[in-house]
Short mmCIF file of N, CA, C and O in Angstrom, two decimals:
data_model
loop_
_atom_site.label_atom_id
_atom_site.label_comp_id
_atom_site.label_asym_id
_atom_site.label_seq_id
_atom_site.Cartn_x
_atom_site.Cartn_y
_atom_site.Cartn_z
N MET L 1 -33.00 -6.69 -16.49
CA MET L 1 -32.01 -7.60 -16.65
C MET L 1 -30.70 -7.03 -17.03
O MET L 1 -29.55 -7.48 -16.53
N LYS L 2 -30.68 -6.00 -17.76
CA LYS L 2 -29.50 -5.30 -18.21
C LYS L 2 -28.67 -4.60 -17.04
O LYS L 2 -27.53 -4.74 -16.99
N LYS L 3 -29.54 -4.15 -16.13
CA LYS L 3 -28.90 -3.51 -15.00
C LYS L 3 -28.31 -4.50 -14.02
O LYS L 3 -27.14 -4.24 -13.49
N ILE L 4 -28.76 -5.66 -13.96
CA ILE L 4 -28.31 -6.71 -13.16
C ILE L 4 -26.90 -7.10 -13.69
O ILE L 4 -25.94 -7.31 -12.99
N ILE L 5 -26.85 -7.40 -14.91
CA ILE L 5 -25.59 -7.90 -15.54
C ILE L 5 -24.59 -6.72 -15.52
O ILE L 5 -23.43 -7.11 -15.20
N PHE L 6 -24.97 -5.51 -15.49
CA PHE L 6 -23.99 -4.38 -15.47
C PHE L 6 -23.44 -4.33 -14.12
O PHE L 6 -22.36 -4.20 -13.92
N LYS L 7 -24.23 -4.45 -13.19
CA LYS L 7 -23.87 -4.40 -11.78
C LYS L 7 -22.89 -5.55 -11.39
O LYS L 7 -21.89 -5.35 -10.69
N ILE L 8 -23.19 -6.80 -11.93
CA ILE L 8 -22.37 -7.90 -11.55
C ILE L 8 -21.05 -7.67 -12.23
O ILE L 8 -19.96 -7.98 -11.65
N ALA L 9 -20.90 -7.25 -13.46
CA ALA L 9 -19.76 -7.00 -14.28
C ALA L 9 -18.89 -5.88 -13.52
O ALA L 9 -17.80 -6.08 -13.48
N ALA L 10 -19.69 -4.96 -13.07
CA ALA L 10 -18.91 -3.81 -12.38
C ALA L 10 -18.16 -4.25 -11.13
O ALA L 10 -17.13 -3.97 -10.86
N LYS L 11 -18.98 -5.12 -10.36
CA LYS L 11 -18.39 -5.65 -9.13
C LYS L 11 -17.34 -6.62 -9.49
O LYS L 11 -16.33 -6.75 -8.67
N LEU L 12 -17.45 -7.44 -10.45
CA LEU L 12 -16.38 -8.39 -10.87
C LEU L 12 -15.12 -7.61 -11.26
O LEU L 12 -14.01 -8.03 -10.75
N ILE L 13 -15.24 -6.56 -12.04
CA ILE L 13 -14.00 -5.78 -12.53
C ILE L 13 -13.38 -5.12 -11.20
O ILE L 13 -12.21 -5.11 -11.19
N THR L 14 -14.17 -4.69 -10.40
CA THR L 14 -13.58 -4.08 -9.08
C THR L 14 -12.90 -5.07 -8.23
O THR L 14 -11.68 -4.75 -7.82
N ILE L 15 -13.35 -6.27 -8.13
CA ILE L 15 -12.75 -7.16 -7.24
C ILE L 15 -11.42 -7.68 -7.93
O ILE L 15 -10.49 -7.84 -7.27
N ILE L 16 -11.52 -7.99 -9.36
CA ILE L 16 -10.26 -8.29 -10.05
C ILE L 16 -9.18 -7.27 -9.85
O ILE L 16 -8.00 -7.51 -9.70
N SER L 17 -9.66 -5.98 -9.96
CA SER L 17 -8.68 -4.88 -9.87
C SER L 17 -8.01 -4.72 -8.55
O SER L 17 -6.95 -4.63 -8.34
N ILE L 18 -8.90 -4.90 -7.57
CA ILE L 18 -8.27 -4.93 -6.19
C ILE L 18 -7.30 -6.06 -5.95
O ILE L 18 -6.30 -5.92 -5.33
N LEU L 19 -7.72 -7.32 -6.39
CA LEU L 19 -6.73 -8.43 -6.33
C LEU L 19 -5.45 -8.28 -7.01
O LEU L 19 -4.46 -8.61 -6.46
N PHE L 20 -5.59 -7.67 -8.18
CA PHE L 20 -4.36 -7.30 -8.93
C PHE L 20 -3.46 -6.44 -8.11
O PHE L 20 -2.28 -6.47 -8.18
N ILE L 21 -4.02 -5.29 -7.71
CA ILE L 21 -3.19 -4.30 -6.95
C ILE L 21 -2.56 -4.93 -5.71
O ILE L 21 -1.50 -4.72 -5.29
N LEU L 22 -3.41 -5.78 -5.00
CA LEU L 22 -2.87 -6.41 -3.77
C LEU L 22 -1.75 -7.36 -4.16
O LEU L 22 -0.73 -7.35 -3.40
N TRP L 23 -1.87 -8.06 -5.31
CA TRP L 23 -0.76 -8.99 -5.84
C TRP L 23 0.48 -8.16 -6.03
O TRP L 23 1.62 -8.56 -5.67
N ILE L 24 0.36 -7.05 -6.70
CA ILE L 24 1.52 -6.14 -6.92
C ILE L 24 2.11 -5.70 -5.56
O ILE L 24 3.38 -5.61 -5.37
N LEU L 25 1.33 -5.22 -4.55
CA LEU L 25 1.90 -4.71 -3.38
C LEU L 25 2.56 -5.88 -2.60
O LEU L 25 3.68 -5.58 -2.01
N VAL L 26 2.03 -6.99 -2.50
CA VAL L 26 2.56 -8.14 -1.77
C VAL L 26 3.86 -8.43 -2.45
O VAL L 26 4.99 -8.84 -1.84
N SER L 27 3.85 -8.60 -3.80
CA SER L 27 5.09 -8.94 -4.59
C SER L 27 6.21 -7.81 -4.29
O SER L 27 7.29 -8.19 -4.08
N TRP L 28 5.84 -6.57 -4.24
CA TRP L 28 6.76 -5.56 -4.11
C TRP L 28 7.38 -5.69 -2.57
O TRP L 28 8.66 -5.60 -2.38
N ALA L 29 6.57 -5.95 -1.58
CA ALA L 29 6.99 -6.15 -0.18
C ALA L 29 7.90 -7.27 -0.24
O ALA L 29 8.92 -7.39 0.49
N ASP L 30 7.65 -8.42 -0.91
CA ASP L 30 8.46 -9.57 -0.91
C ASP L 30 9.88 -9.28 -1.45
O ASP L 30 11.01 -9.61 -0.98
N VAL L 31 9.87 -8.41 -2.71
CA VAL L 31 11.14 -8.00 -3.18
C VAL L 31 11.96 -7.19 -2.23
O VAL L 31 13.16 -7.38 -2.12
N VAL L 32 11.30 -6.20 -1.70
CA VAL L 32 12.03 -5.35 -0.63
C VAL L 32 12.64 -6.26 0.56
O VAL L 32 13.74 -5.97 0.95
N ALA L 33 11.73 -7.17 0.97
CA ALA L 33 12.27 -8.02 2.15
C ALA L 33 13.42 -8.81 1.79
O ALA L 33 14.28 -9.05 2.67
N HIS L 34 13.55 -9.29 0.42
CA HIS L 34 14.56 -10.18 0.17
C HIS L 34 15.86 -9.36 -0.50
O HIS L 34 16.76 -10.15 -0.87
N ASN L 35 15.83 -8.17 -0.60
CA ASN L 35 16.86 -7.47 -1.30
C ASN L 35 17.70 -6.70 -0.25
O ASN L 35 18.42 -5.68 -0.57
N ASP L 36 17.81 -7.22 0.94
CA ASP L 36 18.69 -6.68 2.00
C ASP L 36 20.11 -6.93 1.61
O ASP L 36 20.53 -8.02 1.16
N PRO L 37 20.95 -5.93 1.59
CA PRO L 37 22.31 -6.01 1.15
C PRO L 37 23.21 -6.97 1.96
O PRO L 37 24.14 -7.54 1.56
N VAL L 38 22.75 -7.20 3.28
CA VAL L 38 23.46 -8.03 4.11
C VAL L 38 23.02 -9.46 4.00
O VAL L 38 23.86 -10.39 3.82
N THR L 39 21.78 -9.61 4.12
CA THR L 39 21.18 -11.03 4.17
C THR L 39 20.27 -11.25 2.95
O THR L 39 19.47 -12.18 3.04
N GLY L 40 20.50 -10.60 1.90
CA GLY L 40 19.56 -10.75 0.72
C GLY L 40 19.75 -12.19 0.15
O GLY L 40 20.72 -12.53 -0.24
N SER L 41 18.61 -12.85 0.26
CA SER L 41 18.56 -14.20 -0.39
C SER L 41 18.03 -14.31 -1.83
O SER L 41 18.33 -15.24 -2.50
N ALA L 42 17.18 -13.31 -2.26
CA ALA L 42 16.60 -13.26 -3.57
C ALA L 42 15.85 -14.47 -3.76
O ALA L 42 15.72 -14.98 -5.01
N LYS L 43 15.30 -15.12 -2.81
CA LYS L 43 14.52 -16.20 -2.98
C LYS L 43 12.89 -15.75 -2.81
O LYS L 43 12.50 -15.75 -1.61
N TYR L 44 12.41 -15.27 -3.95
CA TYR L 44 11.07 -14.75 -3.89
C TYR L 44 10.00 -15.79 -4.02
O TYR L 44 10.24 -16.84 -4.49
N PHE L 45 8.83 -15.53 -3.52
CA PHE L 45 7.68 -16.47 -3.69
C PHE L 45 7.41 -16.67 -5.13
O PHE L 45 7.49 -15.89 -5.97
N ARG L 46 6.79 -17.95 -5.31
CA ARG L 46 6.49 -18.32 -6.75
C ARG L 46 5.29 -17.45 -7.06
O ARG L 46 4.31 -17.28 -6.38
N GLY L 47 5.43 -16.99 -8.31
CA GLY L 47 4.32 -16.04 -8.79
C GLY L 47 4.50 -14.65 -8.39
O GLY L 47 3.55 -13.89 -8.57
N ASN L 48 5.69 -14.18 -8.04
CA ASN L 48 5.95 -12.82 -7.77
C ASN L 48 5.78 -12.00 -8.94
O ASN L 48 6.44 -12.27 -9.93
N ALA L 49 4.91 -10.99 -8.80
CA ALA L 49 4.64 -10.16 -9.99
C ALA L 49 5.76 -9.46 -10.57
O ALA L 49 6.02 -9.25 -11.76
N ILE L 50 6.62 -8.77 -9.66
CA ILE L 50 7.80 -8.03 -9.97
C ILE L 50 8.80 -8.91 -10.80
O ILE L 50 9.35 -8.56 -11.89
N VAL L 51 8.92 -10.17 -10.35
CA VAL L 51 9.92 -11.07 -11.03
C VAL L 51 9.23 -11.44 -12.24
O VAL L 51 10.00 -11.52 -13.32
N LEU L 52 8.01 -11.72 -12.48
CA LEU L 52 7.35 -12.13 -13.54
C LEU L 52 7.43 -11.07 -14.75
O LEU L 52 7.68 -11.35 -15.85
N PHE L 53 7.29 -9.90 -14.28
CA PHE L 53 7.46 -8.72 -15.18
C PHE L 53 8.69 -8.44 -15.70
O PHE L 53 8.82 -7.82 -16.73
N THR L 54 9.67 -8.66 -14.86
CA THR L 54 11.06 -8.28 -15.33
C THR L 54 11.92 -9.34 -15.98
O THR L 54 12.90 -9.14 -16.39
N GLU L 55 11.42 -10.64 -15.98
CA GLU L 55 12.15 -11.75 -16.58
C GLU L 55 11.74 -11.97 -17.96
O GLU L 55 10.65 -11.58 -18.38
#
């Protein structure tokens, strides 16, 4: 029983970590896409990690 709980917890931590890294990467791509000096709109998607961390 202990092994099963450990395996489930390990998989859950892995999935959460992957999702967090994906969120950071997508947020970074959104910031890069909207910071164009010519047409930069600075209208980032709601929940952008970079914006949330810097405000």
